[in-house]
Amino acid sequence: MIVLANDGLSEKGILLLKEAGITVLEARVSSEHLSKFINDNNVDVLLVRSATQVRQKLIDECPNLKIIGRGGVGMDNIDVEYAIDKGIYIINTPKASCKSVAELVFAHFFSLARFLHESNRLMPLEGETNFNTLKKSFNNATELSGKTLGVIGMGNIGIEVIKMGISLGMKILAYNRTPKTEKVQLTFFDGQSLDFEIKSVTLNEVLENSDFISLNTNLTEGYLIDQKELELMKEGVFIANTARGGVINEVALLDAIESGKVYGAALDVFEKEPTPEVLILMNPALSLSPHVGGNTKDAQNRIGEELAQQIIKIKAQL
């Protein structure tokens, strides 16, 4: 069996596959040459992350593909149902990167709440000559403890965000498209654990009452957060989108920042990724990262290991 890890694979994942007698190709092949490369090299398994698109045309052009794998949660860059209809196994790693994404949400929230995203830019330029002025300009910070955290989407990532919010002493409001109640367990260093029951509420309840809002949904048809939803939010709200570009209307977000409705926002994903709008990139109220939610060494090792284990299991069945 031959595997093409077109968006990369951790050393741990590669080692597990090789130990199972599976060949791993680590070439990064552009979309226009991908089908030819797959066919010329008799590739059985195509592994991708968010960069490579696996659409019907590619699937049709590569009849020998047996497995398509996605390192991560979302599958919107793969025509999943079409591939399944063609008899191709579809695998992913829905939990492997959840903690990494959730930690990035709070990295951005802490940065926004304490103006770190802005002070890190200005201190090298003005710290020596304008120290006291900068100190005063960043003195209107806020704590997360005691504030209300709104979590939109109660999937695996959303649950991890909820856990971290609870651990910080935040009040939790959560929304899910399908109403649900989740048992959330926090496990501590000494083996103790605490259980919390989180029952979803309406989207409007989350929007109207949250001080910090984290978007953790799959790609939506149209904007989940548009001008109407932004108008429902509390004055001075903080928002983080680590879900998908297009979940929030970026133009409406900039307007809400300009009006003061939104005090700060974090974007790890963008509507026009990988070329975000300049107005987004230059806005000082935004804390930005280039779609790196799951890009920790820890998450990549888990992703590689889980993908390898699934491939090895399927190989034994073929």
mmCIF file of C-alpha atoms in Angstrom:
data_model
loop_
_atom_site.group_PDB
_atom_site.id
_atom_site.type_symbol
_atom_site.label_atom_id
_atom_site.label_comp_id
_atom_site.label_asym_id
_atom_site.label_seq_id
_atom_site.Cartn_x
_atom_site.Cartn_y
_atom_site.Cartn_z
ATOM 1 C CA MET A 1 0.000 0.000 0.000
ATOM 2 C CA ILE A 2 1.246 3.489 -0.905
ATOM 3 C CA VAL A 3 0.220 6.628 1.014
ATOM 4 C CA LEU A 4 0.568 10.204 -0.216
ATOM 5 C CA ALA A 5 0.582 12.653 2.711
ATOM 6 C CA ASN A 6 0.040 15.706 0.560
ATOM 7 C CA ASP A 7 -0.296 18.200 3.420
ATOM 8 C CA GLY A 8 2.321 16.518 5.592
ATOM 9 C CA LEU A 9 2.238 13.870 8.327
ATOM 10 C CA SER A 10 3.982 13.649 11.695
ATOM 11 C CA GLU A 11 7.085 11.515 12.096
ATOM 12 C CA LYS A 12 5.181 9.303 14.504
ATOM 13 C CA GLY A 13 2.486 8.622 11.911
ATOM 14 C CA ILE A 14 5.060 7.921 9.204
ATOM 15 C CA LEU A 15 6.960 5.531 11.477
ATOM 16 C CA LEU A 16 3.811 3.549 12.328
ATOM 17 C CA LEU A 17 2.912 3.205 8.642
ATOM 18 C CA LYS A 18 6.401 2.130 7.641
ATOM 19 C CA GLU A 19 6.508 -0.433 10.445
ATOM 20 C CA ALA A 20 3.310 -1.879 8.964
ATOM 21 C CA GLY A 21 4.995 -2.232 5.570
ATOM 22 C CA ILE A 22 3.260 0.801 4.053
ATOM 23 C CA THR A 23 5.148 3.199 1.771
ATOM 24 C CA VAL A 24 4.746 6.905 2.580
ATOM 25 C CA LEU A 25 5.271 9.645 -0.014
ATOM 26 C CA GLU A 26 5.686 13.106 1.516
ATOM 27 C CA ALA A 27 5.598 15.102 -1.725
ATOM 28 C CA ARG A 28 3.558 18.334 -1.740
ATOM 29 C CA VAL A 29 1.789 18.157 -5.100
ATOM 30 C CA SER A 30 -0.186 21.098 -6.543
ATOM 31 C CA SER A 31 -3.848 20.567 -7.396
ATOM 32 C CA GLU A 32 -3.265 20.678 -11.160
ATOM 33 C CA HIS A 33 -0.717 17.841 -10.976
ATOM 34 C CA LEU A 34 -2.251 15.810 -8.169
ATOM 35 C CA SER A 35 -4.249 13.245 -10.129
ATOM 36 C CA LYS A 36 -1.298 12.501 -12.433
ATOM 37 C CA PHE A 37 1.027 12.053 -9.458
ATOM 38 C CA ILE A 38 -1.443 9.725 -7.730
ATOM 39 C CA ASN A 39 -1.882 7.575 -10.827
ATOM 40 C CA ASP A 40 1.802 7.549 -11.834
ATOM 41 C CA ASN A 41 2.836 6.434 -8.343
ATOM 42 C CA ASN A 42 -0.002 3.936 -7.769
ATOM 43 C CA VAL A 43 -1.143 5.802 -4.665
ATOM 44 C CA ASP A 44 -3.785 3.948 -2.641
ATOM 45 C CA VAL A 45 -4.268 6.470 0.163
ATOM 46 C CA LEU A 46 -4.485 10.260 -0.046
ATOM 47 C CA LEU A 47 -4.029 12.129 3.231
ATOM 48 C CA VAL A 48 -4.813 15.846 3.399
ATOM 49 C CA ARG A 49 -5.424 18.600 5.885
ATOM 50 C CA SER A 50 -7.133 21.879 4.966
ATOM 51 C CA ALA A 51 -4.923 22.895 2.032
ATOM 52 C CA THR A 52 -5.692 20.135 -0.497
ATOM 53 C CA GLN A 53 -9.147 19.980 -2.066
ATOM 54 C CA VAL A 54 -10.492 16.518 -2.883
ATOM 55 C CA ARG A 55 -13.414 17.075 -5.234
ATOM 56 C CA GLN A 56 -15.402 14.848 -7.584
ATOM 57 C CA LYS A 57 -13.096 15.538 -10.520
ATOM 58 C CA LEU A 58 -10.025 14.333 -8.626
ATOM 59 C CA ILE A 59 -11.885 11.288 -7.317
ATOM 60 C CA ASP A 60 -12.998 10.364 -10.850
ATOM 61 C CA GLU A 61 -9.473 10.821 -12.208
ATOM 62 C CA CYS A 62 -7.984 8.498 -9.563
ATOM 63 C CA PRO A 63 -9.980 5.234 -9.730
ATOM 64 C CA ASN A 64 -7.390 3.294 -7.710
ATOM 65 C CA LEU A 65 -7.757 5.405 -4.555
ATOM 66 C CA LYS A 66 -8.931 3.240 -1.672
ATOM 67 C CA ILE A 67 -8.737 5.651 1.265
ATOM 68 C CA ILE A 68 -9.010 9.428 1.642
ATOM 69 C CA GLY A 69 -7.998 10.768 5.047
ATOM 70 C CA ARG A 70 -8.360 14.194 6.619
ATOM 71 C CA GLY A 71 -6.036 15.177 9.442
ATOM 72 C CA GLY A 72 -8.448 17.166 11.581
ATOM 73 C CA VAL A 73 -12.146 17.625 12.207
ATOM 74 C CA GLY A 74 -13.866 19.365 9.288
ATOM 75 C CA MET A 75 -14.385 17.504 6.022
ATOM 76 C CA ASP A 76 -15.627 20.386 3.881
ATOM 77 C CA ASN A 77 -12.603 20.186 1.553
ATOM 78 C CA ILE A 78 -13.558 16.611 0.594
ATOM 79 C CA ASP A 79 -16.620 15.461 -1.369
ATOM 80 C CA VAL A 80 -17.288 12.815 1.248
ATOM 81 C CA GLU A 81 -20.579 11.344 0.062
ATOM 82 C CA TYR A 82 -19.382 11.117 -3.532
ATOM 83 C CA ALA A 83 -16.210 9.310 -2.434
ATOM 84 C CA ILE A 84 -18.189 6.877 -0.293
ATOM 85 C CA ASP A 85 -20.498 6.150 -3.236
ATOM 86 C CA LYS A 86 -17.367 5.271 -5.213
ATOM 87 C CA GLY A 87 -16.396 2.729 -2.553
ATOM 88 C CA ILE A 88 -13.611 4.814 -1.014
ATOM 89 C CA TYR A 89 -12.985 4.702 2.730
ATOM 90 C CA ILE A 90 -13.126 8.129 4.390
ATOM 91 C CA ILE A 91 -11.227 8.665 7.644
ATOM 92 C CA ASN A 92 -10.469 11.664 9.842
ATOM 93 C CA THR A 93 -9.309 12.566 13.349
ATOM 94 C CA PRO A 94 -12.194 14.438 14.976
ATOM 95 C CA LYS A 95 -10.691 14.717 18.472
ATOM 96 C CA ALA A 96 -6.934 14.841 17.918
ATOM 97 C CA SER A 97 -6.586 18.625 17.554
ATOM 98 C CA CYS A 98 -9.468 19.774 19.771
ATOM 99 C CA LYS A 99 -7.354 20.826 22.746
ATOM 100 C CA SER A 100 -4.942 22.722 20.525
ATOM 101 C CA VAL A 101 -7.754 24.682 18.896
ATOM 102 C CA ALA A 102 -9.390 25.413 22.254
ATOM 103 C CA GLU A 103 -6.095 26.666 23.680
ATOM 104 C CA LEU A 104 -5.710 28.985 20.686
ATOM 105 C CA VAL A 105 -9.178 30.414 21.382
ATOM 106 C CA PHE A 106 -8.051 31.408 24.872
ATOM 107 C CA ALA A 107 -4.633 32.559 23.701
ATOM 108 C CA HIS A 108 -6.491 35.056 21.516
ATOM 109 C CA PHE A 109 -8.993 35.964 24.250
ATOM 110 C CA PHE A 110 -6.202 36.680 26.756
ATOM 111 C CA SER A 111 -4.328 38.653 24.118
ATOM 112 C CA LEU A 112 -7.388 40.763 23.307
ATOM 113 C CA ALA A 113 -8.427 41.257 26.921
ATOM 114 C CA ARG A 114 -4.954 42.519 27.855
ATOM 115 C CA PHE A 115 -4.137 44.256 24.523
ATOM 116 C CA LEU A 116 -1.126 41.981 24.014
ATOM 117 C CA HIS A 117 -1.712 41.750 20.255
ATOM 118 C CA GLU A 118 -1.352 45.525 20.024
ATOM 119 C CA SER A 119 1.325 46.103 22.662
ATOM 120 C CA ASN A 120 3.534 43.444 21.042
ATOM 121 C CA ARG A 121 3.425 45.498 17.846
ATOM 122 C CA LEU A 122 3.939 48.908 19.444
ATOM 123 C CA MET A 123 6.482 48.222 22.179
ATOM 124 C CA PRO A 124 9.371 47.550 19.758
ATOM 125 C CA LEU A 125 8.505 50.778 17.920
ATOM 126 C CA GLU A 126 7.606 53.124 20.778
ATOM 127 C CA GLY A 127 8.530 51.395 24.043
ATOM 128 C CA GLU A 128 11.736 53.361 24.511
ATOM 129 C CA THR A 129 10.287 56.789 23.710
ATOM 130 C CA ASN A 130 6.599 56.514 24.600
ATOM 131 C CA PHE A 131 6.454 54.032 27.485
ATOM 132 C CA ASN A 132 4.099 55.899 29.821
ATOM 133 C CA THR A 133 1.647 56.764 27.051
ATOM 134 C CA LEU A 134 1.502 53.141 25.949
ATOM 135 C CA LYS A 135 0.999 52.059 29.563
ATOM 136 C CA LYS A 136 -2.025 54.343 29.880
ATOM 137 C CA SER A 137 -3.487 53.271 26.539
ATOM 138 C CA PHE A 138 -3.512 49.631 27.652
ATOM 139 C CA ASN A 139 -4.899 50.127 31.163
ATOM 140 C CA ASN A 140 -8.542 49.367 30.338
ATOM 141 C CA ALA A 141 -8.035 45.600 30.321
ATOM 142 C CA THR A 142 -10.473 42.972 31.546
ATOM 143 C CA GLU A 143 -10.310 39.585 33.260
ATOM 144 C CA LEU A 144 -11.920 36.428 31.895
ATOM 145 C CA SER A 145 -12.717 35.007 35.322
ATOM 146 C CA GLY A 146 -16.332 35.660 36.286
ATOM 147 C CA LYS A 147 -17.318 36.636 32.742
ATOM 148 C CA THR A 148 -19.834 34.764 30.586
ATOM 149 C CA LEU A 149 -18.416 32.592 27.817
ATOM 150 C CA GLY A 150 -20.701 31.882 24.886
ATOM 151 C CA VAL A 151 -19.798 28.781 22.887
ATOM 152 C CA ILE A 152 -21.490 28.385 19.515
ATOM 153 C CA GLY A 153 -21.202 24.732 18.504
ATOM 154 C CA MET A 154 -21.039 21.887 21.023
ATOM 155 C CA GLY A 155 -18.893 19.489 19.015
ATOM 156 C CA ASN A 156 -15.549 18.136 20.180
ATOM 157 C CA ILE A 157 -13.785 21.508 19.964
ATOM 158 C CA GLY A 158 -16.677 23.376 21.537
ATOM 159 C CA ILE A 159 -16.632 20.997 24.507
ATOM 160 C CA GLU A 160 -12.903 21.601 25.018
ATOM 161 C CA VAL A 161 -13.532 25.366 24.928
ATOM 162 C CA ILE A 162 -16.261 24.902 27.538
ATOM 163 C CA LYS A 163 -13.892 22.898 29.771
ATOM 164 C CA MET A 164 -11.243 25.606 29.638
ATOM 165 C CA GLY A 165 -13.829 28.286 30.315
ATOM 166 C CA ILE A 166 -15.074 26.419 33.390
ATOM 167 C CA SER A 167 -11.498 26.001 34.631
ATOM 168 C CA LEU A 168 -11.049 29.778 34.420
ATOM 169 C CA GLY A 169 -14.153 30.408 36.494
ATOM 170 C CA MET A 170 -16.307 31.596 33.593
ATOM 171 C CA LYS A 171 -20.063 31.213 33.342
ATOM 172 C CA ILE A 172 -21.047 29.064 30.359
ATOM 173 C CA LEU A 173 -23.747 29.534 27.737
ATOM 174 C CA ALA A 174 -23.686 27.138 24.806
ATOM 175 C CA TYR A 175 -25.657 26.851 21.588
ATOM 176 C CA ASN A 176 -25.973 23.871 19.270
ATOM 177 C CA ARG A 177 -28.062 23.628 16.101
ATOM 178 C CA THR A 178 -29.616 20.471 17.504
ATOM 179 C CA PRO A 179 -30.455 21.101 21.173
ATOM 180 C CA LYS A 180 -28.388 18.845 23.429
ATOM 181 C CA THR A 181 -27.200 18.267 26.955
ATOM 182 C CA GLU A 182 -23.561 17.315 27.466
ATOM 183 C CA LYS A 183 -21.808 15.901 30.506
ATOM 184 C CA VAL A 184 -18.465 17.688 30.727
ATOM 185 C CA GLN A 185 -15.737 16.245 32.943
ATOM 186 C CA LEU A 186 -12.703 18.174 34.171
ATOM 187 C CA THR A 187 -9.818 15.961 35.269
ATOM 188 C CA PHE A 188 -7.099 17.429 37.470
ATOM 189 C CA PHE A 189 -3.407 16.685 38.058
ATOM 190 C CA ASP A 190 -4.021 14.673 41.239
ATOM 191 C CA GLY A 191 -6.603 12.334 39.724
ATOM 192 C CA GLN A 192 -9.655 14.176 40.982
ATOM 193 C CA SER A 193 -12.418 15.064 38.555
ATOM 194 C CA LEU A 194 -15.563 17.165 38.477
ATOM 195 C CA ASP A 195 -18.609 16.681 36.269
ATOM 196 C CA PHE A 196 -20.715 19.504 34.851
ATOM 197 C CA GLU A 197 -23.962 19.270 32.898
ATOM 198 C CA ILE A 198 -24.149 21.781 30.059
ATOM 199 C CA LYS A 199 -27.552 22.211 28.457
ATOM 200 C CA SER A 200 -27.715 24.152 25.204
ATOM 201 C CA VAL A 201 -29.727 27.362 24.993
ATOM 202 C CA THR A 202 -30.933 29.402 22.041
ATOM 203 C CA LEU A 203 -28.525 31.319 19.828
ATOM 204 C CA ASN A 204 -30.132 34.582 20.881
ATOM 205 C CA GLU A 205 -29.505 33.790 24.568
ATOM 206 C CA VAL A 206 -25.825 33.254 23.829
ATOM 207 C CA LEU A 207 -25.525 36.405 21.738
ATOM 208 C CA GLU A 208 -27.380 38.663 24.180
ATOM 209 C CA ASN A 209 -25.640 37.549 27.384
ATOM 210 C CA SER A 210 -22.039 36.597 26.567
ATOM 211 C CA ASP A 211 -18.948 38.687 27.228
ATOM 212 C CA PHE A 212 -16.745 36.369 25.150
ATOM 213 C CA ILE A 213 -18.055 34.337 22.211
ATOM 214 C CA SER A 214 -16.232 31.425 20.591
ATOM 215 C CA LEU A 215 -17.378 30.144 17.181
ATOM 216 C CA ASN A 216 -16.798 26.400 16.869
ATOM 217 C CA THR A 217 -19.116 25.198 14.115
ATOM 218 C CA ASN A 218 -18.719 23.495 10.771
ATOM 219 C CA LEU A 219 -18.941 25.531 7.571
ATOM 220 C CA THR A 220 -22.410 27.058 7.259
ATOM 221 C CA GLU A 221 -24.575 27.999 4.295
ATOM 222 C CA GLY A 222 -24.476 31.749 4.519
ATOM 223 C CA TYR A 223 -23.293 33.634 7.583
ATOM 224 C CA LEU A 224 -24.142 32.269 10.996
ATOM 225 C CA ILE A 225 -23.082 35.619 12.471
ATOM 226 C CA ASP A 226 -24.190 38.596 10.377
ATOM 227 C CA GLN A 227 -25.234 42.167 11.117
ATOM 228 C CA LYS A 228 -28.463 41.097 12.844
ATOM 229 C CA GLU A 229 -26.644 38.694 15.172
ATOM 230 C CA LEU A 230 -23.916 41.240 15.937
ATOM 231 C CA GLU A 231 -26.557 43.806 16.906
ATOM 232 C CA LEU A 232 -27.939 41.384 19.507
ATOM 233 C CA MET A 233 -24.588 41.116 21.304
ATOM 234 C CA LYS A 234 -23.598 42.974 24.449
ATOM 235 C CA GLU A 235 -21.682 46.209 24.106
ATOM 236 C CA GLY A 236 -17.958 45.527 24.260
ATOM 237 C CA VAL A 237 -18.121 41.821 23.433
ATOM 238 C CA PHE A 238 -15.058 39.798 22.385
ATOM 239 C CA ILE A 239 -15.396 37.223 19.555
ATOM 240 C CA ALA A 240 -13.105 34.421 18.362
ATOM 241 C CA ASN A 241 -13.563 32.479 15.126
ATOM 242 C CA THR A 242 -11.377 29.387 14.860
ATOM 243 C CA ALA A 243 -14.051 27.458 12.950
ATOM 244 C CA ARG A 244 -14.259 28.272 9.242
ATOM 245 C CA GLY A 245 -14.000 31.425 7.163
ATOM 246 C CA GLY A 246 -17.499 32.465 6.134
ATOM 247 C CA VAL A 247 -19.137 31.637 9.464
ATOM 248 C CA ILE A 248 -18.993 35.346 10.336
ATOM 249 C CA ASN A 249 -19.511 38.280 7.973
ATOM 250 C CA GLU A 250 -16.159 40.074 8.107
ATOM 251 C CA VAL A 251 -17.546 43.345 6.716
ATOM 252 C CA ALA A 252 -20.272 43.397 9.373
ATOM 253 C CA LEU A 253 -17.651 42.524 11.996
ATOM 254 C CA LEU A 254 -15.510 45.517 11.030
ATOM 255 C CA ASP A 255 -18.590 47.754 11.219
ATOM 256 C CA ALA A 256 -19.383 46.393 14.698
ATOM 257 C CA ILE A 257 -15.796 47.056 15.804
ATOM 258 C CA GLU A 258 -16.001 50.588 14.424
ATOM 259 C CA SER A 259 -19.238 51.265 16.335
ATOM 260 C CA GLY A 260 -17.825 49.865 19.583
ATOM 261 C CA LYS A 261 -20.309 46.991 19.772
ATOM 262 C CA VAL A 262 -17.405 44.523 19.400
ATOM 263 C CA TYR A 263 -14.411 45.505 21.544
ATOM 264 C CA GLY A 264 -12.059 43.001 19.979
ATOM 265 C CA ALA A 265 -12.119 39.933 17.760
ATOM 266 C CA ALA A 266 -9.804 37.054 16.918
ATOM 267 C CA LEU A 267 -9.677 35.343 13.540
ATOM 268 C CA ASP A 268 -7.744 32.183 12.776
ATOM 269 C CA VAL A 269 -9.789 31.571 9.606
ATOM 270 C CA PHE A 270 -10.848 33.976 6.883
ATOM 271 C CA GLU A 271 -13.443 34.370 4.162
ATOM 272 C CA LYS A 272 -10.774 34.872 1.481
ATOM 273 C CA GLU A 273 -8.185 32.445 2.808
ATOM 274 C CA PRO A 274 -5.295 32.305 2.016
ATOM 275 C CA THR A 275 -5.425 35.981 0.952
ATOM 276 C CA PRO A 276 -7.365 37.798 3.704
ATOM 277 C CA GLU A 277 -8.636 41.309 3.075
ATOM 278 C CA VAL A 278 -6.132 44.064 3.901
ATOM 279 C CA LEU A 279 -8.743 45.854 6.027
ATOM 280 C CA ILE A 280 -8.899 42.760 8.217
ATOM 281 C CA LEU A 281 -5.134 42.403 8.438
ATOM 282 C CA MET A 282 -4.585 46.048 9.401
ATOM 283 C CA ASN A 283 -7.333 46.489 12.007
ATOM 284 C CA PRO A 284 -5.782 47.022 15.472
ATOM 285 C CA ALA A 285 -8.832 45.543 17.244
ATOM 286 C CA LEU A 286 -8.199 42.156 15.642
ATOM 287 C CA SER A 287 -5.919 39.418 16.933
ATOM 288 C CA LEU A 288 -4.952 37.301 13.938
ATOM 289 C CA SER A 289 -3.339 33.938 13.193
ATOM 290 C CA PRO A 290 -2.940 32.072 9.869
ATOM 291 C CA HIS A 291 -5.264 29.057 10.386
ATOM 292 C CA VAL A 292 -3.033 27.348 12.936
ATOM 293 C CA GLY A 293 -5.658 26.044 15.371
ATOM 294 C CA GLY A 294 -4.500 22.438 15.248
ATOM 295 C CA ASN A 295 -0.865 23.155 14.463
ATOM 296 C CA THR A 296 0.825 22.075 17.658
ATOM 297 C CA LYS A 297 3.388 19.278 17.842
ATOM 298 C CA ASP A 298 1.120 17.473 20.281
ATOM 299 C CA ALA A 299 -1.911 17.600 17.976
ATOM 300 C CA GLN A 300 0.103 16.665 14.899
ATOM 301 C CA ASN A 301 1.478 13.600 16.669
ATOM 302 C CA ARG A 302 -2.024 12.533 17.697
ATOM 303 C CA ILE A 303 -3.336 13.153 14.168
ATOM 304 C CA GLY A 304 -0.532 11.157 12.565
ATOM 305 C CA GLU A 305 -0.938 8.288 14.990
ATOM 306 C CA GLU A 306 -4.726 8.105 14.593
ATOM 307 C CA LEU A 307 -4.572 8.251 10.786
ATOM 308 C CA ALA A 308 -1.889 5.570 10.698
ATOM 309 C CA GLN A 309 -3.864 3.271 12.990
ATOM 310 C CA GLN A 310 -6.990 3.646 10.853
ATOM 311 C CA ILE A 311 -5.087 2.969 7.626
ATOM 312 C CA ILE A 312 -3.415 -0.120 9.086
ATOM 313 C CA LYS A 313 -6.806 -1.429 10.240
ATOM 314 C CA ILE A 314 -8.415 -0.885 6.829
ATOM 315 C CA LYS A 315 -5.435 -2.463 5.057
ATOM 316 C CA ALA A 316 -6.009 -5.640 7.061
ATOM 317 C CA GLN A 317 -9.627 -5.711 5.848
ATOM 318 C CA LEU A 318 -8.879 -5.211 2.148
#
